[in-house]
């Protein structure tokens, strides 16, 4: 994210690394990273970072740790849910990339480093109106969305389109590909996005070098061939749980 205001603290910790020990250094840098990621997602600015850095050098990381855990300051685990809805492209791309690296952290994987040059893909496309009209609006429990009068909300209604757009911009509806799909595949059905249309119009199955994309293909092959609001919500929750492992609330 190009955050430079904490460099003095990083240098200070490295200068004193022999006295502090490797574990203390890792813990400290983990707190800083979790703070920076969560603050970025929250949309809050960085104008106070220089002052925070000064405090960190003098008094340690208590201020950052407290802010991450506070229920009132918007950075706790509970608050992450609303930041993963309508997430910005650069945030989604970085988070998915680091989740991919996290999945490769075991020594059993022959490739555990990657170049940051992937494209962000919306699984349910932004232009869904032509090919996805037959995909029902379903809540996370599998039931239909109902209006105030108890009737199912029509996908073509303003409310239905609002619900769909809300989910399309969620982290759970996004993945990374090594290159952009052909435009005709990009806005096609979920089955076509997975399998493509011949060699000239490949789908996700062709770009399965990343685990986060490979898992979609594997899940499809297991019979989970529907991609809707319910599956998007589930994947968003699953990705959030991985995020909490990478950037904990408490250290």
XYZ file of C-alpha atoms in Angstrom, residues 23 86 96 112 162 178:
6
model
C 9.636 -13.885 17.992
C -18.469 -3.323 -1.996
C -6.787 -12.476 -2.541
C 5.501 -20.526 -2.555
C -29.805 -3.829 -5.620
C -3.288 -15.074 -14.818
